[in-house]
Amino acid sequence: MKKPSCQKGFILDGFPRTVIQAEKLDAMLEKQGTKVDKVLNFEIADSILEERITGRWIHPASGRSYHTKFAPPKVPGKDDVTGEPLIQRKDDNAEVLKSRLEAFHKQTKPVIDYYTSKGITVNLHAEKSPKDVTSEIMKAVS
């Protein structure tokens, strides 16, 4: 955060995850004469998140990604370019997602409440299209 590229600001993605981490981050930043000035909270129903995550498929060699509903391959289970098999990440399944969401609701949701009490949280409607979410992000940070 002391690098020249961070002089105009920086983004922390997925951190802090607990209130204790948030408090320690705030204390560290205060010593440096700065503070968290905005928190973007991407709100989305668990059911929509499950549909998005469990439908993801990847071509491992190229990194091309597909989605069974939103961006399906021409042939199910096959990469459009090479015809090679697609895979799902090990954590892109309903069971793992359920565990991750439980941890989020238990640990990370209080972080949102912590920053909301400071008046710096912007709630974004993440169920919208990527274009619309990007537009909301740009409005929030400008």
PDB file of C-alpha atoms in Angstrom:
ATOM      1  CA  MET A   1       0.000   0.000   0.000  1.00  0.00           C
ATOM      2  CA  LYS A   2       3.044   2.246   0.249  1.00  0.00           C
ATOM      3  CA  LYS A   3       3.943   1.698  -3.410  1.00  0.00           C
ATOM      4  CA  PRO A   4       3.544   4.643  -5.799  1.00  0.00           C
ATOM      5  CA  SER A   5       0.789   2.776  -7.655  1.00  0.00           C
ATOM      6  CA  CYS A   6      -1.354   2.955  -4.498  1.00  0.00           C
ATOM      7  CA  GLN A   7      -0.950   6.686  -3.866  1.00  0.00           C
ATOM      8  CA  LYS A   8      -4.380   7.485  -5.352  1.00  0.00           C
ATOM      9  CA  GLY A   9      -6.006   4.530  -3.646  1.00  0.00           C
ATOM     10  CA  PHE A  10      -6.181   0.762  -3.637  1.00  0.00           C
ATOM     11  CA  ILE A  11      -8.689  -2.059  -3.625  1.00  0.00           C
ATOM     12  CA  LEU A  12      -8.750  -4.928  -1.168  1.00  0.00           C
ATOM     13  CA  ASP A  13     -10.698  -7.857  -2.602  1.00  0.00           C
ATOM     14  CA  GLY A  14     -12.036 -10.308  -0.049  1.00  0.00           C
ATOM     15  CA  PHE A  15     -10.249  -8.701   2.893  1.00  0.00           C
ATOM     16  CA  PRO A  16     -10.926  -8.159   5.715  1.00  0.00           C
ATOM     17  CA  ARG A  17     -13.038 -11.250   6.344  1.00  0.00           C
ATOM     18  CA  THR A  18     -13.600 -10.813  10.095  1.00  0.00           C
ATOM     19  CA  VAL A  19     -14.371  -7.833  12.321  1.00  0.00           C
ATOM     20  CA  ILE A  20     -11.057  -8.333  14.140  1.00  0.00           C
ATOM     21  CA  GLN A  21      -9.212  -8.078  10.816  1.00  0.00           C
ATOM     22  CA  ALA A  22     -11.232  -4.952   9.953  1.00  0.00           C
ATOM     23  CA  GLU A  23     -10.357  -3.322  13.277  1.00  0.00           C
ATOM     24  CA  LYS A  24      -6.660  -4.156  12.856  1.00  0.00           C
ATOM     25  CA  LEU A  25      -6.707  -2.868   9.271  1.00  0.00           C
ATOM     26  CA  ASP A  26      -8.300   0.385  10.421  1.00  0.00           C
ATOM     27  CA  ALA A  27      -5.694   0.786  13.175  1.00  0.00           C
ATOM     28  CA  MET A  28      -2.822   0.099  10.760  1.00  0.00           C
ATOM     29  CA  LEU A  29      -4.174   2.544   8.181  1.00  0.00           C
ATOM     30  CA  GLU A  30      -4.756   5.204  10.827  1.00  0.00           C
ATOM     31  CA  LYS A  31      -1.070   5.003  11.779  1.00  0.00           C
ATOM     32  CA  GLN A  32      -0.278   5.671   8.119  1.00  0.00           C
ATOM     33  CA  GLY A  33      -2.630   8.643   7.996  1.00  0.00           C
ATOM     34  CA  THR A  34      -5.237   7.009   5.809  1.00  0.00           C
ATOM     35  CA  LYS A  35      -8.428   4.993   6.178  1.00  0.00           C
ATOM     36  CA  VAL A  36     -10.882   2.750   4.415  1.00  0.00           C
ATOM     37  CA  ASP A  37     -13.165   5.250   2.728  1.00  0.00           C
ATOM     38  CA  LYS A  38     -15.515   2.947   0.846  1.00  0.00           C
ATOM     39  CA  VAL A  39     -16.670  -0.659   1.079  1.00  0.00           C
ATOM     40  CA  LEU A  40     -18.456  -2.218  -1.868  1.00  0.00           C
ATOM     41  CA  ASN A  41     -20.893  -4.910  -0.793  1.00  0.00           C
ATOM     42  CA  PHE A  42     -21.968  -7.103  -3.684  1.00  0.00           C
ATOM     43  CA  GLU A  43     -25.426  -8.273  -2.614  1.00  0.00           C
ATOM     44  CA  ILE A  44     -26.834 -11.407  -4.216  1.00  0.00           C
ATOM     45  CA  ALA A  45     -29.205 -14.131  -3.096  1.00  0.00           C
ATOM     46  CA  ASP A  46     -27.528 -17.404  -2.163  1.00  0.00           C
ATOM     47  CA  SER A  47     -29.704 -19.256  -4.699  1.00  0.00           C
ATOM     48  CA  ILE A  48     -28.537 -17.052  -7.580  1.00  0.00           C
ATOM     49  CA  LEU A  49     -24.934 -17.413  -6.473  1.00  0.00           C
ATOM     50  CA  GLU A  50     -25.344 -21.190  -6.422  1.00  0.00           C
ATOM     51  CA  GLU A  51     -26.723 -21.183  -9.966  1.00  0.00           C
ATOM     52  CA  ARG A  52     -23.831 -19.034 -11.194  1.00  0.00           C
ATOM     53  CA  ILE A  53     -21.074 -20.967  -9.471  1.00  0.00           C
ATOM     54  CA  THR A  54     -22.254 -24.535 -10.010  1.00  0.00           C
ATOM     55  CA  GLY A  55     -22.780 -23.838 -13.726  1.00  0.00           C
ATOM     56  CA  ARG A  56     -19.177 -22.740 -14.382  1.00  0.00           C
ATOM     57  CA  TRP A  57     -16.982 -24.890 -16.642  1.00  0.00           C
ATOM     58  CA  ILE A  58     -13.372 -24.241 -17.666  1.00  0.00           C
ATOM     59  CA  HIS A  59     -11.043 -25.372 -20.433  1.00  0.00           C
ATOM     60  CA  PRO A  60      -7.901 -25.980 -18.359  1.00  0.00           C
ATOM     61  CA  ALA A  61      -5.307 -25.473 -21.097  1.00  0.00           C
ATOM     62  CA  SER A  62      -6.573 -22.073 -22.267  1.00  0.00           C
ATOM     63  CA  GLY A  63      -8.555 -20.783 -19.281  1.00  0.00           C
ATOM     64  CA  ARG A  64     -11.641 -20.250 -21.466  1.00  0.00           C
ATOM     65  CA  SER A  65     -14.723 -20.311 -19.314  1.00  0.00           C
ATOM     66  CA  TYR A  66     -18.282 -21.360 -20.007  1.00  0.00           C
ATOM     67  CA  HIS A  67     -21.530 -21.506 -18.103  1.00  0.00           C
ATOM     68  CA  THR A  68     -24.227 -24.107 -18.632  1.00  0.00           C
ATOM     69  CA  LYS A  69     -26.952 -21.429 -18.678  1.00  0.00           C
ATOM     70  CA  PHE A  70     -25.349 -18.074 -19.470  1.00  0.00           C
ATOM     71  CA  ALA A  71     -22.508 -18.982 -21.869  1.00  0.00           C
ATOM     72  CA  PRO A  72     -22.796 -22.645 -22.820  1.00  0.00           C
ATOM     73  CA  PRO A  73     -20.297 -24.374 -25.080  1.00  0.00           C
ATOM     74  CA  LYS A  74     -21.561 -25.383 -28.531  1.00  0.00           C
ATOM     75  CA  VAL A  75     -21.232 -29.027 -27.514  1.00  0.00           C
ATOM     76  CA  PRO A  76     -21.950 -29.751 -23.829  1.00  0.00           C
ATOM     77  CA  GLY A  77     -18.777 -30.545 -21.894  1.00  0.00           C
ATOM     78  CA  LYS A  78     -16.438 -29.683 -24.807  1.00  0.00           C
ATOM     79  CA  ASP A  79     -14.305 -26.604 -25.500  1.00  0.00           C
ATOM     80  CA  ASP A  80     -15.569 -24.651 -28.531  1.00  0.00           C
ATOM     81  CA  VAL A  81     -12.084 -24.199 -30.001  1.00  0.00           C
ATOM     82  CA  THR A  82     -10.326 -27.513 -29.369  1.00  0.00           C
ATOM     83  CA  GLY A  83     -13.158 -29.925 -28.586  1.00  0.00           C
ATOM     84  CA  GLU A  84     -11.247 -30.967 -25.467  1.00  0.00           C
ATOM     85  CA  PRO A  85     -13.166 -31.781 -22.279  1.00  0.00           C
ATOM     86  CA  LEU A  86     -14.182 -29.001 -19.913  1.00  0.00           C
ATOM     87  CA  ILE A  87     -13.763 -29.303 -16.152  1.00  0.00           C
ATOM     88  CA  GLN A  88     -15.340 -27.788 -13.078  1.00  0.00           C
ATOM     89  CA  ARG A  89     -13.166 -26.480 -10.285  1.00  0.00           C
ATOM     90  CA  LYS A  90     -13.323 -28.698  -7.203  1.00  0.00           C
ATOM     91  CA  ASP A  91     -14.897 -25.880  -5.199  1.00  0.00           C
ATOM     92  CA  ASP A  92     -17.572 -25.083  -7.815  1.00  0.00           C
ATOM     93  CA  ASN A  93     -20.157 -27.426  -6.347  1.00  0.00           C
ATOM     94  CA  ALA A  94     -23.205 -26.916  -4.151  1.00  0.00           C
ATOM     95  CA  GLU A  95     -21.722 -28.635  -1.085  1.00  0.00           C
ATOM     96  CA  VAL A  96     -18.554 -26.522  -1.005  1.00  0.00           C
ATOM     97  CA  LEU A  97     -20.541 -23.383  -1.792  1.00  0.00           C
ATOM     98  CA  LYS A  98     -22.917 -24.068   1.103  1.00  0.00           C
ATOM     99  CA  SER A  99     -19.942 -24.284   3.462  1.00  0.00           C
ATOM    100  CA  ARG A 100     -18.408 -21.094   2.053  1.00  0.00           C
ATOM    101  CA  LEU A 101     -21.716 -19.232   2.366  1.00  0.00           C
ATOM    102  CA  GLU A 102     -22.141 -20.370   5.959  1.00  0.00           C
ATOM    103  CA  ALA A 103     -18.675 -19.015   6.741  1.00  0.00           C
ATOM    104  CA  PHE A 104     -19.515 -15.783   4.921  1.00  0.00           C
ATOM    105  CA  HIS A 105     -22.749 -15.244   6.832  1.00  0.00           C
ATOM    106  CA  LYS A 106     -21.080 -16.062  10.138  1.00  0.00           C
ATOM    107  CA  GLN A 107     -17.767 -14.185   9.760  1.00  0.00           C
ATOM    108  CA  THR A 108     -17.892 -11.732   6.873  1.00  0.00           C
ATOM    109  CA  LYS A 109     -21.431 -10.383   7.170  1.00  0.00           C
ATOM    110  CA  PRO A 110     -20.500  -8.725  10.493  1.00  0.00           C
ATOM    111  CA  VAL A 111     -17.673  -6.926   8.635  1.00  0.00           C
ATOM    112  CA  ILE A 112     -20.282  -5.365   6.339  1.00  0.00           C
ATOM    113  CA  ASP A 113     -22.252  -4.316   9.430  1.00  0.00           C
ATOM    114  CA  TYR A 114     -19.056  -2.877  10.971  1.00  0.00           C
ATOM    115  CA  TYR A 115     -18.348  -0.679   7.947  1.00  0.00           C
ATOM    116  CA  THR A 116     -22.049   0.164   7.473  1.00  0.00           C
ATOM    117  CA  SER A 117     -22.042   1.587  11.008  1.00  0.00           C
ATOM    118  CA  LYS A 118     -19.222   3.886   9.828  1.00  0.00           C
ATOM    119  CA  GLY A 119     -21.369   5.025   6.891  1.00  0.00           C
ATOM    120  CA  ILE A 120     -18.966   3.892   4.163  1.00  0.00           C
ATOM    121  CA  THR A 121     -20.710   0.834   2.706  1.00  0.00           C
ATOM    122  CA  VAL A 122     -22.195   0.946  -0.786  1.00  0.00           C
ATOM    123  CA  ASN A 123     -24.545  -1.943  -1.525  1.00  0.00           C
ATOM    124  CA  LEU A 124     -24.389  -3.129  -5.127  1.00  0.00           C
ATOM    125  CA  HIS A 125     -26.990  -5.360  -6.770  1.00  0.00           C
ATOM    126  CA  ALA A 126     -24.759  -8.189  -7.983  1.00  0.00           C
ATOM    127  CA  GLU A 127     -27.624 -10.191  -9.469  1.00  0.00           C
ATOM    128  CA  LYS A 128     -27.677  -7.740 -12.378  1.00  0.00           C
ATOM    129  CA  SER A 129     -25.766  -8.203 -15.622  1.00  0.00           C
ATOM    130  CA  PRO A 130     -21.978  -7.703 -15.561  1.00  0.00           C
ATOM    131  CA  LYS A 131     -22.440  -4.468 -17.529  1.00  0.00           C
ATOM    132  CA  ASP A 132     -24.926  -3.096 -15.003  1.00  0.00           C
ATOM    133  CA  VAL A 133     -22.796  -4.148 -12.025  1.00  0.00           C
ATOM    134  CA  THR A 134     -19.767  -2.490 -13.621  1.00  0.00           C
ATOM    135  CA  SER A 135     -21.803   0.683 -14.035  1.00  0.00           C
ATOM    136  CA  GLU A 136     -22.785   0.574 -10.350  1.00  0.00           C
ATOM    137  CA  ILE A 137     -19.147   0.078  -9.358  1.00  0.00           C
ATOM    138  CA  MET A 138     -18.038   3.051 -11.452  1.00  0.00           C
ATOM    139  CA  LYS A 139     -20.710   5.265  -9.865  1.00  0.00           C
ATOM    140  CA  ALA A 140     -19.708   4.106  -6.389  1.00  0.00           C
ATOM    141  CA  VAL A 141     -15.993   4.817  -6.790  1.00  0.00           C
ATOM    142  CA  SER A 142     -16.167   8.051  -8.773  1.00  0.00           C
TER     143      SER A 142
END
